[in-house]
Short mmCIF file of N, CA and C in Angstrom, two decimals:
data_model
loop_
_atom_site.label_atom_id
_atom_site.label_comp_id
_atom_site.label_asym_id
_atom_site.label_seq_id
_atom_site.Cartn_x
_atom_site.Cartn_y
_atom_site.Cartn_z
N MET A 1 -6.46 -46.91 -39.57
CA MET A 1 -7.32 -47.27 -40.68
C MET A 1 -7.76 -48.71 -40.47
N THR A 2 -9.06 -48.91 -40.61
CA THR A 2 -9.64 -50.24 -40.47
C THR A 2 -9.69 -50.90 -41.84
N GLU A 3 -9.24 -52.14 -41.91
CA GLU A 3 -9.30 -52.89 -43.17
C GLU A 3 -10.36 -53.97 -43.06
N ILE A 4 -11.11 -54.15 -44.13
CA ILE A 4 -12.13 -55.19 -44.17
C ILE A 4 -12.24 -55.70 -45.60
N ALA A 5 -12.38 -57.01 -45.74
CA ALA A 5 -12.51 -57.61 -47.07
C ALA A 5 -13.83 -57.18 -47.71
N ILE A 6 -13.81 -56.98 -49.00
CA ILE A 6 -15.02 -56.57 -49.72
C ILE A 6 -16.15 -57.55 -49.45
N SER A 7 -15.84 -58.83 -49.44
CA SER A 7 -16.89 -59.84 -49.23
C SER A 7 -17.55 -59.67 -47.85
N ALA A 8 -16.77 -59.34 -46.83
CA ALA A 8 -17.33 -59.14 -45.49
C ALA A 8 -18.02 -57.78 -45.39
N ALA A 9 -17.57 -56.81 -46.16
CA ALA A 9 -18.13 -55.46 -46.09
C ALA A 9 -19.55 -55.39 -46.64
N ARG A 10 -19.87 -56.28 -47.55
CA ARG A 10 -21.22 -56.26 -48.16
C ARG A 10 -22.32 -56.26 -47.10
N ALA A 11 -22.17 -57.12 -46.12
CA ALA A 11 -23.20 -57.27 -45.09
C ALA A 11 -23.23 -56.09 -44.11
N GLN A 12 -22.13 -55.31 -44.07
CA GLN A 12 -22.04 -54.22 -43.09
C GLN A 12 -21.92 -52.86 -43.75
N LEU A 13 -22.25 -52.77 -45.02
CA LEU A 13 -21.97 -51.54 -45.76
C LEU A 13 -22.57 -50.30 -45.10
N GLY A 14 -23.82 -50.37 -44.69
CA GLY A 14 -24.44 -49.22 -44.06
C GLY A 14 -23.69 -48.75 -42.83
N ASP A 15 -23.31 -49.68 -41.98
CA ASP A 15 -22.57 -49.35 -40.77
C ASP A 15 -21.20 -48.77 -41.11
N LEU A 16 -20.53 -49.36 -42.09
CA LEU A 16 -19.20 -48.87 -42.49
C LEU A 16 -19.28 -47.44 -43.03
N VAL A 17 -20.29 -47.18 -43.84
CA VAL A 17 -20.46 -45.83 -44.40
C VAL A 17 -20.71 -44.83 -43.28
N ARG A 18 -21.56 -45.19 -42.33
CA ARG A 18 -21.83 -44.28 -41.21
C ARG A 18 -20.58 -44.04 -40.37
N ARG A 19 -19.79 -45.07 -40.15
CA ARG A 19 -18.55 -44.90 -39.40
C ARG A 19 -17.60 -43.94 -40.11
N ALA A 20 -17.51 -44.07 -41.42
CA ALA A 20 -16.64 -43.18 -42.19
C ALA A 20 -17.19 -41.76 -42.21
N ALA A 21 -18.50 -41.64 -42.41
CA ALA A 21 -19.12 -40.32 -42.54
C ALA A 21 -19.15 -39.54 -41.24
N HIS A 22 -19.49 -40.21 -40.15
CA HIS A 22 -19.70 -39.50 -38.89
C HIS A 22 -18.53 -39.60 -37.94
N GLY A 23 -17.80 -40.67 -38.01
CA GLY A 23 -16.68 -40.85 -37.10
C GLY A 23 -15.35 -40.45 -37.69
N ARG A 24 -15.38 -40.00 -38.95
CA ARG A 24 -14.16 -39.63 -39.67
C ARG A 24 -13.13 -40.76 -39.64
N GLU A 25 -13.64 -41.97 -39.65
CA GLU A 25 -12.78 -43.16 -39.68
C GLU A 25 -12.58 -43.55 -41.15
N THR A 26 -11.37 -43.91 -41.50
CA THR A 26 -11.10 -44.39 -42.86
C THR A 26 -11.22 -45.90 -42.85
N ILE A 27 -12.05 -46.41 -43.77
CA ILE A 27 -12.26 -47.85 -43.90
C ILE A 27 -11.64 -48.29 -45.22
N ALA A 28 -10.69 -49.21 -45.16
CA ALA A 28 -10.06 -49.73 -46.36
C ALA A 28 -10.75 -51.03 -46.75
N LEU A 29 -11.26 -51.06 -47.97
CA LEU A 29 -11.88 -52.29 -48.49
C LEU A 29 -10.80 -53.05 -49.25
N THR A 30 -10.61 -54.30 -48.84
CA THR A 30 -9.54 -55.08 -49.45
C THR A 30 -10.09 -56.16 -50.37
N ASP A 31 -9.31 -56.46 -51.38
CA ASP A 31 -9.64 -57.52 -52.34
C ASP A 31 -8.42 -58.43 -52.41
N HIS A 32 -8.57 -59.64 -51.93
CA HIS A 32 -7.45 -60.60 -51.88
C HIS A 32 -6.26 -60.03 -51.12
N GLY A 33 -6.55 -59.32 -50.01
CA GLY A 33 -5.49 -58.80 -49.15
C GLY A 33 -4.91 -57.46 -49.56
N HIS A 34 -5.34 -56.91 -50.69
CA HIS A 34 -4.83 -55.63 -51.16
C HIS A 34 -5.92 -54.57 -51.07
N VAL A 35 -5.55 -53.38 -50.62
CA VAL A 35 -6.53 -52.30 -50.52
C VAL A 35 -7.01 -51.95 -51.93
N ALA A 36 -8.34 -52.03 -52.10
CA ALA A 36 -8.95 -51.75 -53.41
C ALA A 36 -9.66 -50.40 -53.42
N ALA A 37 -10.16 -49.97 -52.27
CA ALA A 37 -10.90 -48.71 -52.19
C ALA A 37 -10.92 -48.24 -50.74
N LEU A 38 -11.21 -46.97 -50.57
CA LEU A 38 -11.31 -46.39 -49.24
C LEU A 38 -12.67 -45.73 -49.07
N LEU A 39 -13.25 -45.89 -47.89
CA LEU A 39 -14.43 -45.15 -47.50
C LEU A 39 -13.96 -44.06 -46.56
N VAL A 40 -14.18 -42.81 -46.95
CA VAL A 40 -13.76 -41.68 -46.11
C VAL A 40 -14.89 -40.66 -46.05
N SER A 41 -14.87 -39.87 -45.02
CA SER A 41 -15.85 -38.80 -44.86
C SER A 41 -15.66 -37.75 -45.95
N PRO A 42 -16.75 -37.22 -46.47
CA PRO A 42 -16.61 -36.12 -47.44
C PRO A 42 -15.83 -34.94 -46.83
N GLN A 43 -15.95 -34.74 -45.53
CA GLN A 43 -15.23 -33.64 -44.88
C GLN A 43 -13.72 -33.84 -44.99
N VAL A 44 -13.26 -35.08 -44.91
CA VAL A 44 -11.83 -35.36 -45.05
C VAL A 44 -11.35 -34.93 -46.43
N ILE A 45 -12.12 -35.26 -47.46
CA ILE A 45 -11.76 -34.89 -48.83
C ILE A 45 -11.77 -33.37 -48.98
N GLU A 46 -12.81 -32.71 -48.44
CA GLU A 46 -12.88 -31.25 -48.51
C GLU A 46 -11.69 -30.61 -47.82
N ASP A 47 -11.29 -31.14 -46.66
CA ASP A 47 -10.13 -30.61 -45.94
C ASP A 47 -8.86 -30.77 -46.77
N LEU A 48 -8.70 -31.92 -47.41
CA LEU A 48 -7.53 -32.15 -48.25
C LEU A 48 -7.52 -31.21 -49.45
N GLU A 49 -8.69 -31.00 -50.07
CA GLU A 49 -8.77 -30.09 -51.21
C GLU A 49 -8.43 -28.66 -50.79
N ASP A 50 -8.92 -28.25 -49.61
CA ASP A 50 -8.60 -26.91 -49.10
C ASP A 50 -7.10 -26.77 -48.86
N ALA A 51 -6.50 -27.77 -48.24
CA ALA A 51 -5.06 -27.72 -47.97
C ALA A 51 -4.26 -27.67 -49.26
N LEU A 52 -4.70 -28.42 -50.27
CA LEU A 52 -4.03 -28.41 -51.57
C LEU A 52 -4.14 -27.04 -52.23
N ALA A 53 -5.32 -26.42 -52.15
CA ALA A 53 -5.51 -25.09 -52.75
C ALA A 53 -4.62 -24.06 -52.06
N VAL A 54 -4.54 -24.10 -50.74
CA VAL A 54 -3.69 -23.16 -50.00
C VAL A 54 -2.22 -23.39 -50.38
N SER A 55 -1.82 -24.64 -50.46
CA SER A 55 -0.44 -24.96 -50.82
C SER A 55 -0.12 -24.46 -52.23
N ASP A 56 -1.06 -24.66 -53.16
CA ASP A 56 -0.86 -24.19 -54.53
C ASP A 56 -0.76 -22.67 -54.58
N TYR A 57 -1.63 -21.99 -53.82
CA TYR A 57 -1.58 -20.52 -53.76
C TYR A 57 -0.22 -20.06 -53.24
N ARG A 58 0.26 -20.67 -52.15
CA ARG A 58 1.55 -20.27 -51.57
C ARG A 58 2.70 -20.52 -52.55
N ARG A 59 2.63 -21.65 -53.26
CA ARG A 59 3.68 -21.95 -54.25
C ARG A 59 3.69 -20.90 -55.35
N ARG A 60 2.51 -20.59 -55.90
CA ARG A 60 2.44 -19.60 -56.98
C ARG A 60 2.85 -18.22 -56.49
N LYS A 61 2.51 -17.89 -55.25
CA LYS A 61 2.92 -16.60 -54.69
C LYS A 61 4.44 -16.54 -54.57
N ALA A 62 5.05 -17.63 -54.08
CA ALA A 62 6.51 -17.67 -53.93
C ALA A 62 7.21 -17.60 -55.29
N GLU A 63 6.58 -18.20 -56.30
CA GLU A 63 7.16 -18.18 -57.66
C GLU A 63 6.90 -16.86 -58.37
N GLY A 64 5.99 -16.07 -57.83
CA GLY A 64 5.63 -14.81 -58.48
C GLY A 64 4.74 -15.01 -59.70
N THR A 65 3.98 -16.11 -59.72
CA THR A 65 3.15 -16.41 -60.88
C THR A 65 1.66 -16.20 -60.63
N LEU A 66 1.30 -15.53 -59.52
CA LEU A 66 -0.11 -15.25 -59.26
C LEU A 66 -0.59 -14.16 -60.21
N PRO A 67 -1.80 -14.30 -60.74
CA PRO A 67 -2.33 -13.22 -61.56
C PRO A 67 -2.63 -12.01 -60.67
N PRO A 68 -2.71 -10.83 -61.26
CA PRO A 68 -3.00 -9.66 -60.43
C PRO A 68 -4.37 -9.78 -59.79
N GLY A 69 -4.48 -9.26 -58.57
CA GLY A 69 -5.74 -9.31 -57.86
C GLY A 69 -6.67 -8.17 -58.27
N ILE A 70 -7.83 -8.13 -57.64
CA ILE A 70 -8.80 -7.07 -57.88
C ILE A 70 -8.74 -6.13 -56.68
N PRO A 71 -8.56 -4.84 -56.91
CA PRO A 71 -8.51 -3.90 -55.79
C PRO A 71 -9.79 -3.96 -54.95
N MET A 72 -9.66 -3.75 -53.64
CA MET A 72 -10.79 -3.84 -52.73
C MET A 72 -11.92 -2.89 -53.14
N ALA A 73 -11.58 -1.70 -53.59
CA ALA A 73 -12.62 -0.74 -54.00
C ALA A 73 -13.46 -1.32 -55.14
N GLU A 74 -12.82 -2.02 -56.07
CA GLU A 74 -13.55 -2.63 -57.19
C GLU A 74 -14.43 -3.78 -56.71
N VAL A 75 -13.94 -4.57 -55.77
CA VAL A 75 -14.74 -5.66 -55.21
C VAL A 75 -15.98 -5.09 -54.54
N ARG A 76 -15.79 -4.07 -53.74
CA ARG A 76 -16.93 -3.44 -53.05
C ARG A 76 -17.93 -2.89 -54.06
N ARG A 77 -17.44 -2.26 -55.14
CA ARG A 77 -18.32 -1.72 -56.16
C ARG A 77 -19.13 -2.82 -56.82
N ARG A 78 -18.46 -3.92 -57.19
CA ARG A 78 -19.14 -5.05 -57.85
C ARG A 78 -20.20 -5.69 -56.96
N LEU A 79 -19.93 -5.70 -55.66
CA LEU A 79 -20.87 -6.30 -54.71
C LEU A 79 -21.92 -5.31 -54.22
N GLY A 80 -21.84 -4.10 -54.71
CA GLY A 80 -22.80 -3.09 -54.28
C GLY A 80 -22.60 -2.65 -52.84
N LEU A 81 -21.36 -2.67 -52.38
CA LEU A 81 -21.05 -2.34 -50.99
C LEU A 81 -20.39 -0.98 -50.85
N GLU A 82 -20.47 -0.17 -51.89
CA GLU A 82 -19.83 1.15 -51.83
C GLU A 82 -20.44 1.98 -50.72
N GLN A 83 -19.57 2.62 -49.96
CA GLN A 83 -20.07 3.50 -48.90
C GLN A 83 -20.46 4.84 -49.52
N LYS A 84 -21.55 5.39 -49.03
CA LYS A 84 -22.05 6.64 -49.60
C LYS A 84 -21.76 7.78 -48.69
#
């Protein structure tokens, strides 16, 4: 993770955003030596959200607290995919 002071980041904001967005590099913006914010690629956040959702699903499945699913035949019917 690259750290840069907020005051120095102002002049390079466009470059920093591109580095985070395209290079999947995390840029830490610091204020008086403390990390105040992070610039990260949206894909990184999406990947974390996906991993969290899978983890939550597995936890609920292990606990037996998942709601009942929809049978495949019903899904096909709702989507108009019934075989004739």
